[in-house]
CSV table of N, CA and C in Angstrom, one decimal:
chain,number,residue,atom,x,y,z
A,1,UNK,N,16.7,7.4,-2.3
A,1,UNK,CA,17.1,7.0,-3.7
A,1,UNK,C,18.6,7.0,-3.8
A,2,UNK,N,19.2,8.0,-3.4
A,2,UNK,CA,20.7,8.1,-3.6
A,2,UNK,C,21.4,7.1,-2.8
A,3,UNK,N,21.0,6.9,-1.6
A,3,UNK,CA,21.7,5.9,-0.7
A,3,UNK,C,21.8,4.5,-1.3
A,4,UNK,N,20.8,4.1,-2.0
A,4,UNK,CA,20.7,2.8,-2.6
A,4,UNK,C,20.9,2.8,-4.1
A,5,UNK,N,21.4,3.9,-4.7
A,5,UNK,CA,21.6,4.1,-6.1
A,5,UNK,C,20.3,3.8,-6.9
A,6,UNK,N,19.2,4.5,-6.5
A,6,UNK,CA,17.9,4.3,-7.2
A,6,UNK,C,17.4,5.5,-7.9
A,7,UNK,N,18.3,6.5,-8.1
A,7,UNK,CA,17.8,7.8,-8.7
A,7,UNK,C,17.2,7.6,-10.1
A,8,UNK,N,17.6,6.7,-10.8
A,8,UNK,CA,17.1,6.5,-12.2
A,8,UNK,C,16.1,5.4,-12.3
A,9,UNK,N,15.6,4.9,-11.2
A,9,UNK,CA,14.7,3.7,-11.1
A,9,UNK,C,13.3,4.1,-10.8
A,10,UNK,N,12.3,3.3,-11.3
A,10,UNK,CA,10.9,3.4,-10.9
A,10,UNK,C,10.8,2.4,-9.7
A,11,UNK,N,10.6,3.0,-8.5
A,11,UNK,CA,10.6,2.3,-7.3
A,11,UNK,C,9.2,1.7,-7.0
A,12,UNK,N,9.1,0.4,-6.8
A,12,UNK,CA,7.9,-0.3,-6.4
A,12,UNK,C,8.1,-0.7,-4.9
A,13,UNK,N,7.2,-0.2,-4.1
A,13,UNK,CA,7.4,-0.4,-2.6
A,13,UNK,C,6.4,-1.4,-2.1
A,14,UNK,N,6.8,-2.2,-1.2
A,14,UNK,CA,5.9,-3.1,-0.4
A,14,UNK,C,6.3,-3.0,1.1
A,15,UNK,N,5.4,-2.9,1.9
A,15,UNK,CA,5.6,-2.8,3.4
A,15,UNK,C,4.7,-3.8,4.1
A,16,UNK,N,5.3,-4.6,5.0
A,16,UNK,CA,4.5,-5.6,5.8
A,16,UNK,C,5.4,-6.0,6.9
A,17,UNK,N,4.8,-6.5,8.0
A,17,UNK,CA,5.5,-7.1,9.1
A,17,UNK,C,4.6,-8.0,9.9
A,18,UNK,N,4.7,-9.3,9.7
A,18,UNK,CA,5.7,-10.0,9.0
A,18,UNK,C,5.3,-10.2,7.5
A,19,UNK,N,6.3,-10.5,6.7
A,19,UNK,CA,6.0,-10.8,5.3
A,19,UNK,C,5.7,-12.3,5.2
A,20,UNK,N,4.8,-12.7,4.3
A,20,UNK,CA,4.4,-14.1,4.1
A,20,UNK,C,3.8,-14.2,2.7
A,21,UNK,N,3.4,-15.4,2.3
A,21,UNK,CA,2.8,-15.5,1.0
A,21,UNK,C,1.4,-14.8,1.1
A,22,UNK,N,0.7,-14.8,2.2
A,22,UNK,CA,-0.6,-14.1,2.3
A,22,UNK,C,-0.4,-12.6,2.2
A,23,UNK,N,0.7,-12.1,2.5
A,23,UNK,CA,1.0,-10.7,2.3
A,23,UNK,C,1.5,-10.3,0.9
A,24,UNK,N,1.8,-11.4,0.1
A,24,UNK,CA,2.1,-11.1,-1.3
A,24,UNK,C,3.6,-11.1,-1.6
A,25,UNK,N,4.4,-11.6,-0.7
A,25,UNK,CA,5.9,-11.6,-1.0
A,25,UNK,C,6.2,-12.4,-2.3
A,26,UNK,N,5.4,-13.5,-2.6
A,26,UNK,CA,5.6,-14.2,-3.8
A,26,UNK,C,5.3,-13.4,-5.0
A,27,UNK,N,4.4,-12.5,-4.9
A,27,UNK,CA,4.1,-11.6,-6.1
A,27,UNK,C,5.3,-10.7,-6.4
A,28,UNK,N,5.9,-10.2,-5.3
A,28,UNK,CA,7.1,-9.3,-5.5
A,28,UNK,C,8.3,-10.1,-6.1
A,29,UNK,N,8.5,-11.3,-5.6
A,29,UNK,CA,9.6,-12.1,-6.1
A,29,UNK,C,9.3,-12.5,-7.6
A,30,UNK,N,8.1,-12.8,-7.9
A,30,UNK,CA,7.7,-13.1,-9.3
A,30,UNK,C,7.9,-11.9,-10.2
A,31,UNK,N,7.5,-10.8,-9.7
A,31,UNK,CA,7.6,-9.5,-10.5
A,31,UNK,C,9.1,-9.2,-10.8
A,32,UNK,N,9.9,-9.5,-9.8
A,32,UNK,CA,11.4,-9.2,-9.9
A,32,UNK,C,12.0,-10.0,-11.1
A,33,UNK,N,11.3,-11.1,-11.5
A,33,UNK,CA,11.9,-11.9,-12.6
A,33,UNK,C,11.4,-11.4,-13.9
A,34,UNK,N,10.3,-10.6,-14.0
A,34,UNK,CA,9.8,-10.2,-15.3
A,34,UNK,C,9.9,-8.7,-15.6
A,35,UNK,N,10.2,-7.9,-14.6
A,35,UNK,CA,10.2,-6.5,-14.8
A,35,UNK,C,11.5,-6.1,-15.5
A,36,UNK,N,11.4,-5.0,-16.3
A,36,UNK,CA,12.5,-4.4,-16.9
A,36,UNK,C,13.4,-3.8,-15.9
A,37,UNK,N,14.7,-3.7,-16.2
A,37,UNK,CA,15.7,-3.1,-15.3
A,37,UNK,C,15.4,-1.7,-14.8
A,38,UNK,N,14.5,-1.0,-15.4
A,38,UNK,CA,14.2,0.4,-14.9
A,38,UNK,C,13.4,0.4,-13.6
A,39,UNK,N,12.8,-0.8,-13.3
A,39,UNK,CA,12.1,-1.0,-12.1
A,39,UNK,C,12.9,-1.5,-11.0
A,40,UNK,N,12.7,-1.1,-9.7
A,40,UNK,CA,13.4,-1.6,-8.6
A,40,UNK,C,12.3,-1.9,-7.5
A,41,UNK,N,12.3,-3.1,-7.0
A,41,UNK,CA,11.4,-3.4,-5.9
A,41,UNK,C,12.1,-3.2,-4.6
A,42,UNK,N,11.4,-2.5,-3.7
A,42,UNK,CA,11.9,-2.3,-2.3
A,42,UNK,C,10.9,-2.9,-1.3
A,43,UNK,N,11.3,-3.8,-0.5
A,43,UNK,CA,10.4,-4.4,0.5
A,43,UNK,C,10.9,-4.0,1.9
A,44,UNK,N,10.0,-3.6,2.7
A,44,UNK,CA,10.3,-3.2,4.1
A,44,UNK,C,9.6,-4.1,5.1
A,45,UNK,N,10.3,-4.5,6.1
A,45,UNK,CA,9.7,-5.3,7.2
A,45,UNK,C,10.1,-6.8,7.1
A,46,UNK,N,11.2,-7.1,6.4
A,46,UNK,CA,11.6,-8.5,6.2
A,46,UNK,C,12.4,-9.0,7.4
A,47,UNK,N,12.3,-10.3,7.7
A,47,UNK,CA,13.1,-10.9,8.8
A,47,UNK,C,14.5,-11.1,8.2
A,48,UNK,N,15.4,-11.4,9.1
A,48,UNK,CA,16.8,-11.7,8.7
A,48,UNK,C,16.9,-12.8,7.8
A,49,UNK,N,16.1,-13.9,8.0
A,49,UNK,CA,16.1,-15.0,7.1
A,49,UNK,C,15.6,-14.6,5.7
A,50,UNK,N,14.5,-13.9,5.7
A,50,UNK,CA,14.0,-13.4,4.4
A,50,UNK,C,15.0,-12.6,3.6
A,51,UNK,N,15.7,-11.7,4.3
A,51,UNK,CA,16.7,-10.8,3.7
A,51,UNK,C,17.7,-11.7,3.0
A,52,UNK,N,18.1,-12.8,3.6
A,52,UNK,CA,19.1,-13.7,3.0
A,52,UNK,C,18.6,-14.4,1.8
A,53,UNK,N,17.3,-14.6,1.7
A,53,UNK,CA,16.7,-15.4,0.6
A,53,UNK,C,16.2,-14.6,-0.6
A,54,UNK,N,16.2,-13.3,-0.5
A,54,UNK,CA,15.7,-12.4,-1.6
A,54,UNK,C,16.6,-12.5,-2.8
A,55,UNK,N,15.9,-12.4,-4.0
A,55,UNK,CA,16.7,-12.2,-5.2
A,55,UNK,C,17.5,-11.0,-5.1
A,56,UNK,N,18.6,-10.9,-5.8
A,56,UNK,CA,19.5,-9.8,-5.8
A,56,UNK,C,18.9,-8.5,-6.3
A,57,UNK,N,17.9,-8.6,-7.2
A,57,UNK,CA,17.3,-7.4,-7.7
A,57,UNK,C,16.2,-6.8,-6.9
A,58,UNK,N,16.0,-7.3,-5.7
A,58,UNK,CA,15.0,-6.7,-4.7
A,58,UNK,C,15.8,-6.2,-3.6
A,59,UNK,N,15.6,-4.9,-3.3
A,59,UNK,CA,16.2,-4.3,-2.1
A,59,UNK,C,15.3,-4.6,-0.9
A,60,UNK,N,15.9,-5.4,0.0
A,60,UNK,CA,15.1,-5.7,1.2
A,60,UNK,C,15.6,-4.9,2.4
A,61,UNK,N,14.7,-4.5,3.3
A,61,UNK,CA,15.0,-3.8,4.5
A,61,UNK,C,14.3,-4.4,5.6
A,62,UNK,N,14.9,-4.4,6.8
A,62,UNK,CA,14.2,-4.9,8.0
A,62,UNK,C,13.1,-4.0,8.4
A,63,UNK,N,12.4,-4.3,9.5
A,63,UNK,CA,11.3,-3.4,10.0
A,63,UNK,C,11.9,-2.1,10.4
A,64,UNK,N,11.2,-1.0,10.1
A,64,UNK,CA,11.7,0.3,10.4
A,64,UNK,C,10.6,1.0,11.3
A,65,UNK,N,11.1,1.4,12.5
A,65,UNK,CA,10.2,2.0,13.5
A,65,UNK,C,10.3,3.5,13.5
A,66,UNK,N,11.3,4.1,12.8
A,66,UNK,CA,11.5,5.5,12.7
A,66,UNK,C,10.5,6.1,11.8
A,67,UNK,N,9.5,6.9,12.3
A,67,UNK,CA,8.5,7.4,11.4
A,67,UNK,C,9.0,8.3,10.3
A,68,UNK,N,10.0,9.1,10.6
A,68,UNK,CA,10.6,10.0,9.6
A,68,UNK,C,11.2,9.2,8.4
A,69,UNK,N,11.9,8.1,8.8
A,69,UNK,CA,12.5,7.3,7.8
A,69,UNK,C,11.4,6.6,6.9
A,70,UNK,N,10.4,6.1,7.6
A,70,UNK,CA,9.3,5.5,6.8
A,70,UNK,C,8.6,6.5,5.9
A,71,UNK,N,8.4,7.7,6.3
A,71,UNK,CA,7.8,8.7,5.4
A,71,UNK,C,8.7,8.9,4.2
A,72,UNK,N,10.0,9.0,4.4
A,72,UNK,CA,10.9,9.2,3.3
A,72,UNK,C,10.9,8.0,2.3
A,73,UNK,N,10.8,6.8,2.8
A,73,UNK,CA,10.7,5.6,2.0
A,73,UNK,C,9.4,5.6,1.2
A,74,UNK,N,8.3,5.9,1.8
A,74,UNK,CA,7.0,5.9,1.1
A,74,UNK,C,7.0,7.0,0.1
A,75,UNK,N,7.6,8.2,0.4
A,75,UNK,CA,7.6,9.4,-0.4
A,75,UNK,C,8.5,9.2,-1.7
A,76,UNK,N,9.6,8.4,-1.5
A,76,UNK,CA,10.5,8.2,-2.6
A,76,UNK,C,10.0,7.2,-3.6
A,77,UNK,N,9.0,6.3,-3.2
A,77,UNK,CA,8.5,5.3,-4.1
A,77,UNK,C,7.6,5.9,-5.2
A,78,UNK,N,7.7,5.3,-6.4
A,78,UNK,CA,6.8,5.7,-7.5
A,78,UNK,C,5.4,5.1,-7.4
A,79,UNK,N,5.4,3.8,-6.9
A,79,UNK,CA,4.1,3.1,-6.6
A,79,UNK,C,4.3,2.3,-5.4
A,80,UNK,N,3.2,2.2,-4.7
A,80,UNK,CA,3.1,1.3,-3.5
A,80,UNK,C,2.2,0.1,-4.0
A,81,UNK,N,2.7,-1.1,-3.8
A,81,UNK,CA,1.9,-2.3,-4.2
A,81,UNK,C,1.5,-3.0,-2.9
A,82,UNK,N,0.2,-3.4,-2.9
A,82,UNK,CA,-0.3,-4.2,-1.7
A,82,UNK,C,-1.0,-5.4,-2.3
A,83,UNK,N,-0.3,-6.5,-2.5
A,83,UNK,CA,-0.9,-7.7,-3.1
A,83,UNK,C,-1.4,-8.7,-2.0
A,84,UNK,N,-1.7,-8.1,-0.8
A,84,UNK,CA,-2.1,-9.0,0.3
A,84,UNK,C,-3.4,-9.7,0.0
A,85,UNK,N,-3.5,-10.9,0.5
A,85,UNK,CA,-4.7,-11.7,0.4
A,85,UNK,C,-5.6,-11.6,1.6
A,86,UNK,N,-5.1,-11.0,2.7
A,86,UNK,CA,-5.8,-10.9,3.9
A,86,UNK,C,-5.6,-9.5,4.6
A,87,UNK,N,-6.5,-8.6,4.2
A,87,UNK,CA,-6.4,-7.3,4.8
A,87,UNK,C,-7.8,-6.8,5.2
A,88,UNK,N,-8.0,-6.4,6.4
A,88,UNK,CA,-9.3,-5.8,6.7
A,88,UNK,C,-9.2,-4.3,6.8
A,89,UNK,N,-8.0,-3.8,7.1
A,89,UNK,CA,-7.7,-2.4,7.1
A,89,UNK,C,-6.3,-2.2,6.6
A,90,UNK,N,-6.2,-1.7,5.4
A,90,UNK,CA,-4.9,-1.6,4.8
A,90,UNK,C,-4.2,-0.3,5.2
A,91,UNK,N,-3.7,-0.3,6.5
A,91,UNK,CA,-3.0,0.9,7.0
A,91,UNK,C,-1.8,1.3,6.1
A,92,UNK,N,-1.0,0.4,5.7
A,92,UNK,CA,0.1,0.7,4.9
A,92,UNK,C,-0.3,1.4,3.6
A,93,UNK,N,-1.4,1.0,3.0
A,93,UNK,CA,-1.9,1.6,1.8
A,93,UNK,C,-2.3,3.1,2.1
A,94,UNK,N,-2.9,3.3,3.1
A,94,UNK,CA,-3.3,4.7,3.5
A,94,UNK,C,-2.0,5.5,3.8
A,95,UNK,N,-1.0,4.9,4.5
A,95,UNK,CA,0.2,5.6,4.7
A,95,UNK,C,0.9,6.0,3.4
A,96,UNK,N,0.9,5.1,2.5
A,96,UNK,CA,1.5,5.4,1.2
A,96,UNK,C,0.8,6.6,0.5
A,97,UNK,N,-0.6,6.6,0.5
A,97,UNK,CA,-1.3,7.7,-0.1
A,97,UNK,C,-1.0,9.0,0.7
A,98,UNK,N,-0.9,8.9,2.0
A,98,UNK,CA,-0.7,10.1,2.8
A,98,UNK,C,0.7,10.7,2.5
A,99,UNK,N,1.6,9.9,1.9
A,99,UNK,CA,2.9,10.4,1.5
A,99,UNK,C,2.9,10.8,0.0
A,100,UNK,N,1.7,10.7,-0.6
A,100,UNK,CA,1.6,11.1,-2.0
A,100,UNK,C,2.0,10.1,-3.0
A,101,UNK,N,2.1,8.8,-2.6
A,101,UNK,CA,2.5,7.7,-3.4
A,101,UNK,C,1.2,7.0,-3.9
A,102,UNK,N,1.0,6.9,-5.2
A,102,UNK,CA,-0.1,6.1,-5.8
A,102,UNK,C,0.1,4.6,-5.5
A,103,UNK,N,-1.1,3.9,-5.5
A,103,UNK,CA,-1.1,2.6,-5.0
A,103,UNK,C,-1.6,1.6,-6.1
A,104,UNK,N,-1.2,0.4,-6.0
A,104,UNK,CA,-1.7,-0.7,-6.8
A,104,UNK,C,-2.1,-1.8,-5.9
A,105,UNK,N,-3.3,-2.2,-5.8
A,105,UNK,CA,-3.8,-3.1,-4.8
A,105,UNK,C,-4.6,-4.3,-5.4
A,106,UNK,N,-4.7,-5.3,-4.6
A,106,UNK,CA,-5.5,-6.5,-5.0
A,106,UNK,C,-7.0,-6.2,-4.7
A,107,UNK,N,-7.9,-6.8,-5.5
A,107,UNK,CA,-9.3,-6.6,-5.3
A,107,UNK,C,-9.9,-7.7,-4.3
A,108,UNK,N,-9.0,-8.5,-3.8
A,108,UNK,CA,-9.4,-9.7,-3.0
A,108,UNK,C,-9.6,-9.3,-1.5
A,109,UNK,N,-9.4,-8.1,-1.1
A,109,UNK,CA,-9.5,-7.7,0.3
A,109,UNK,C,-10.3,-6.4,0.4
A,110,UNK,N,-10.3,-5.8,1.6
A,110,UNK,CA,-11.0,-4.5,1.8
A,110,UNK,C,-10.3,-3.3,1.3
A,111,UNK,N,-9.0,-3.5,0.9
A,111,UNK,CA,-8.1,-2.4,0.5
A,111,UNK,C,-8.7,-1.6,-0.7
A,112,UNK,N,-9.3,-2.1,-1.7
A,112,UNK,CA,-9.8,-1.3,-2.8
A,112,UNK,C,-10.8,-0.2,-2.3
A,113,UNK,N,-11.3,-0.3,-1.1
A,113,UNK,CA,-12.2,0.8,-0.6
A,113,UNK,C,-11.4,2.1,-0.5
A,114,UNK,N,-10.1,2.0,-0.4
A,114,UNK,CA,-9.3,3.2,-0.2
A,114,UNK,C,-8.8,3.8,-1.5
A,115,UNK,N,-9.1,3.2,-2.6
A,115,UNK,CA,-8.5,3.6,-3.9
A,115,UNK,C,-9.5,4.0,-4.8
A,116,UNK,N,-9.3,5.1,-5.5
A,116,UNK,CA,-10.1,5.6,-6.6
A,116,UNK,C,-9.3,5.8,-7.8
A,117,UNK,N,-9.9,6.2,-8.9
A,117,UNK,CA,-9.2,6.3,-10.2
A,117,UNK,C,-8.2,7.5,-10.2
A,118,UNK,N,-8.2,8.3,-9.2
A,118,UNK,CA,-7.3,9.4,-9.2
A,118,UNK,C,-6.0,9.1,-8.4
A,119,UNK,N,-6.0,8.0,-7.7
A,119,UNK,CA,-4.8,7.7,-6.8
A,119,UNK,C,-4.2,6.3,-7.0
A,120,UNK,N,-4.8,5.5,-7.9
A,120,UNK,CA,-4.2,4.2,-8.0
A,120,UNK,C,-5.0,3.2,-8.9
A,121,UNK,N,-4.6,2.0,-8.8
A,121,UNK,CA,-5.1,0.9,-9.6
A,121,UNK,C,-5.6,-0.2,-8.7
A,122,UNK,N,-6.7,-0.9,-9.1
A,122,UNK,CA,-7.1,-2.1,-8.4
A,122,UNK,C,-7.0,-3.2,-9.4
A,123,UNK,N,-6.1,-4.2,-9.0
A,123,UNK,CA,-5.8,-5.4,-9.8
A,123,UNK,C,-7.0,-6.4,-9.7
A,124,UNK,N,-7.5,-6.8,-10.8
A,124,UNK,CA,-8.7,-7.7,-10.8
A,124,UNK,C,-8.3,-9.1,-10.3
A,125,UNK,N,-7.2,-9.6,-10.6
A,125,UNK,CA,-6.7,-10.9,-10.2
A,125,UNK,C,-5.6,-10.8,-9.2
A,126,UNK,N,-5.0,-11.8,-8.8
A,126,UNK,CA,-3.9,-11.7,-7.8
A,126,UNK,C,-2.8,-12.6,-8.3
A,127,UNK,N,-2.5,-12.4,-9.6
A,127,UNK,CA,-1.4,-13.1,-10.2
A,127,UNK,C,-0.3,-12.1,-10.6
A,128,UNK,N,0.9,-12.6,-10.8
A,128,UNK,CA,2.1,-11.8,-11.2
A,128,UNK,C,1.7,-11.0,-12.4
A,129,UNK,N,1.1,-11.6,-13.4
A,129,UNK,CA,0.8,-11.0,-14.7
A,129,UNK,C,-0.2,-9.8,-14.5
A,130,UNK,N,-1.1,-9.9,-13.5
A,130,UNK,CA,-2.0,-8.9,-13.2
A,130,UNK,C,-1.3,-7.6,-12.7
A,131,UNK,N,-0.4,-7.8,-11.8
A,131,UNK,CA,0.4,-6.7,-11.3
A,131,UNK,C,1.3,-6.1,-12.4
A,132,UNK,N,1.9,-7.0,-13.2
A,132,UNK,CA,2.8,-6.5,-14.2
A,132,UNK,C,2.0,-5.6,-15.2
A,133,UNK,N,0.8,-6.1,-15.6
A,133,UNK,CA,0.0,-5.4,-16.6
A,133,UNK,C,-0.5,-4.0,-16.0
A,134,UNK,N,-0.8,-4.0,-14.7
A,134,UNK,CA,-1.2,-2.8,-14.0
A,134,UNK,C,-0.1,-1.8,-14.0
A,135,UNK,N,1.1,-2.3,-13.8
A,135,UNK,CA,2.3,-1.4,-13.7
A,135,UNK,C,2.6,-0.8,-15.1
A,136,UNK,N,2.6,-1.6,-16.1
A,136,UNK,CA,3.0,-1.1,-17.4
A,136,UNK,C,1.9,-0.2,-18.0
A,137,UNK,N,0.7,-0.3,-17.5
A,137,UNK,CA,-0.4,0.6,-18.0
A,137,UNK,C,-0.8,1.7,-17.1
A,138,UNK,N,-0.2,1.7,-15.9
A,138,UNK,CA,-0.5,2.7,-14.9
A,138,UNK,C,-0.3,4.1,-15.4
A,139,UNK,N,-1.2,5.0,-15.1
A,139,UNK,CA,-1.1,6.4,-15.5
A,139,UNK,C,-0.3,7.1,-14.3
A,140,UNK,N,0.0,8.3,-14.6
A,140,UNK,CA,0.7,9.1,-13.6
A,140,UNK,C,-0.4,9.8,-12.7
A,141,UNK,N,-0.2,9.7,-11.5
A,141,UNK,CA,-1.2,10.3,-10.5
A,141,UNK,C,-0.6,11.5,-9.8
A,142,UNK,N,-1.4,12.4,-9.5
A,142,UNK,CA,-0.9,13.6,-8.9
A,142,UNK,C,-0.7,13.4,-7.4
A,143,UNK,N,0.3,14.0,-6.8
A,143,UNK,CA,0.5,14.0,-5.4
A,143,UNK,C,-0.7,14.5,-4.7
A,144,UNK,N,-1.3,15.5,-5.2
A,144,UNK,CA,-2.5,16.1,-4.5
A,144,UNK,C,-3.7,15.1,-4.5
A,145,UNK,N,-3.9,14.3,-5.5
A,145,UNK,CA,-5.0,13.3,-5.5
A,145,UNK,C,-4.8,12.3,-4.5
A,146,UNK,N,-3.5,11.8,-4.3
A,146,UNK,CA,-3.2,10.8,-3.3
A,146,UNK,C,-3.4,11.4,-1.9
A,147,UNK,N,-3.0,12.6,-1.7
A,147,UNK,CA,-3.1,13.2,-0.4
A,147,UNK,C,-4.6,13.4,0.0
A,148,UNK,N,-5.4,13.9,-1.0
A,148,UNK,CA,-6.8,14.1,-0.8
A,148,UNK,C,-7.5,12.7,-0.4
A,149,UNK,N,-7.2,11.7,-1.1
A,149,UNK,CA,-7.8,10.4,-0.8
A,149,UNK,C,-7.4,9.9,0.6
A,150,UNK,N,-6.1,10.1,1.0
A,150,UNK,CA,-5.7,9.7,2.4
A,150,UNK,C,-6.4,10.5,3.5
A,151,UNK,N,-6.7,11.8,3.2
A,151,UNK,CA,-7.4,12.6,4.2
A,151,UNK,C,-8.8,12.0,4.5
A,152,UNK,N,-9.4,11.3,3.6
A,152,UNK,CA,-10.7,10.7,3.9
A,152,UNK,C,-10.6,9.7,5.0
A,153,UNK,N,-9.4,9.3,5.4
A,153,UNK,CA,-9.3,8.2,6.4
A,153,UNK,C,-8.5,8.8,7.7
A,154,UNK,N,-8.6,10.1,7.8
A,154,UNK,CA,-8.0,10.7,9.0
A,154,UNK,C,-8.7,10.1,10.2
A,155,UNK,N,-8.0,9.7,11.2
A,155,UNK,CA,-8.6,8.9,12.4
A,155,UNK,C,-9.5,9.8,13.2
A,156,UNK,N,-9.3,11.1,13.3
A,156,UNK,CA,-10.2,11.9,14.1
A,156,UNK,C,-11.5,12.0,13.4
A,157,UNK,N,-11.5,12.3,12.1
A,157,UNK,CA,-12.7,12.4,11.3
A,157,UNK,C,-13.5,11.0,11.4
A,158,UNK,N,-12.8,9.9,11.1
A,158,UNK,CA,-13.4,8.6,11.1
A,158,UNK,C,-14.0,8.3,12.5
A,159,UNK,N,-13.3,8.6,13.5
A,159,UNK,CA,-13.8,8.3,14.9
A,159,UNK,C,-15.1,9.1,15.1
A,160,UNK,N,-15.2,10.3,14.7
A,160,UNK,CA,-16.4,11.1,14.8
A,160,UNK,C,-17.5,10.5,14.0
A,161,UNK,N,-17.2,10.0,12.8
A,161,UNK,CA,-18.2,9.4,12.0
A,161,UNK,C,-18.8,8.1,12.7
A,162,UNK,N,-17.9,7.3,13.2
A,162,UNK,CA,-18.3,6.1,13.9
A,162,UNK,C,-19.1,6.4,15.1
A,163,UNK,N,-18.8,7.4,15.9
A,163,UNK,CA,-19.6,7.8,17.1
A,163,UNK,C,-20.9,8.3,16.7
A,164,UNK,N,-21.0,9.1,15.6
A,164,UNK,CA,-22.3,9.5,15.1
A,164,UNK,C,-23.2,8.3,14.6
A,165,UNK,N,-22.6,7.4,13.9
A,165,UNK,CA,-23.3,6.2,13.5
A,165,UNK,C,-23.8,5.4,14.7
A,166,UNK,N,-22.9,5.2,15.6
A,166,UNK,CA,-23.3,4.4,16.8
A,166,UNK,C,-24.5,5.1,17.5
A,167,UNK,N,-24.4,6.4,17.7
A,167,UNK,CA,-25.5,7.2,18.3
A,167,UNK,C,-26.8,7.0,17.5
A,168,UNK,N,-26.7,7.0,16.2
A,168,UNK,CA,-27.9,6.8,15.4
A,168,UNK,C,-28.5,5.4,15.6
A,169,UNK,N,-27.7,4.4,15.7
A,169,UNK,CA,-28.1,3.1,15.9
A,169,UNK,C,-28.8,2.9,17.2
A,170,UNK,N,-28.2,3.5,18.3
A,170,UNK,CA,-28.8,3.5,19.6
A,170,UNK,C,-30.2,4.2,19.6
A,171,UNK,N,-30.3,5.3,19.0
A,171,UNK,CA,-31.5,6.1,18.9
A,171,UNK,C,-32.6,5.2,18.2
A,172,UNK,N,-32.2,4.6,17.1
A,172,UNK,CA,-33.1,3.8,16.3
A,172,UNK,C,-33.6,2.6,17.1
A,173,UNK,N,-32.7,2.0,17.8
A,173,UNK,CA,-33.0,0.9,18.7
A,173,UNK,C,-34.0,1.2,19.8
A,174,UNK,N,-33.8,2.4,20.4
A,174,UNK,CA,-34.7,2.9,21.4
A,174,UNK,C,-36.1,3.2,20.9
A,175,UNK,N,-36.1,3.7,19.6
A,175,UNK,CA,-37.4,4.0,19.0
A,175,UNK,C,-38.2,2.7,18.7
A,176,UNK,N,-37.5,1.7,18.3
A,176,UNK,CA,-38.1,0.4,18.0
A,176,UNK,C,-38.6,-0.3,19.3
A,177,UNK,N,-38.0,0.0,20.4
A,177,UNK,CA,-38.4,-0.6,21.7
A,177,UNK,C,-39.7,0.1,22.3
A,178,UNK,N,-39.9,1.3,21.8
A,178,UNK,CA,-41.1,2.0,22.4
A,178,UNK,C,-42.3,1.9,21.6
């Protein structure tokens, strides 16, 4: 926050690599035109060409491979927005929750499966006005609620669940064959 003079701002974060219209970059650009000055959009994962084309009121950053730095960025954000139109597994959304950052996501992908009323908002449409309305009406979410939701997607736990489900399917299949 201090490095980019954002201490008094409400930070809206987006992370993708690569960014495209399908990932929702146009939603962020549109939001930058209608949001009050107290908001600051920060996008991570932009190409050099995209960085040159961003409106001045969006802070653009290239891809970041340093995990500690990414955790700091996620943790500093007030909200993480995922307006993607094509997500089967919203890893960046879970990363945001794991850093205690509430999320605002599109209902047009699988990402809403990761969100409940204690950690974020699910946008019914995928228009700029839908995200704007979600932002101005969003409630405050606790750090603990976001962390608890992220723990539901711990890879070790999920892998065990998948193995157990697979074993049940195999057993059921064998029973049907006999």
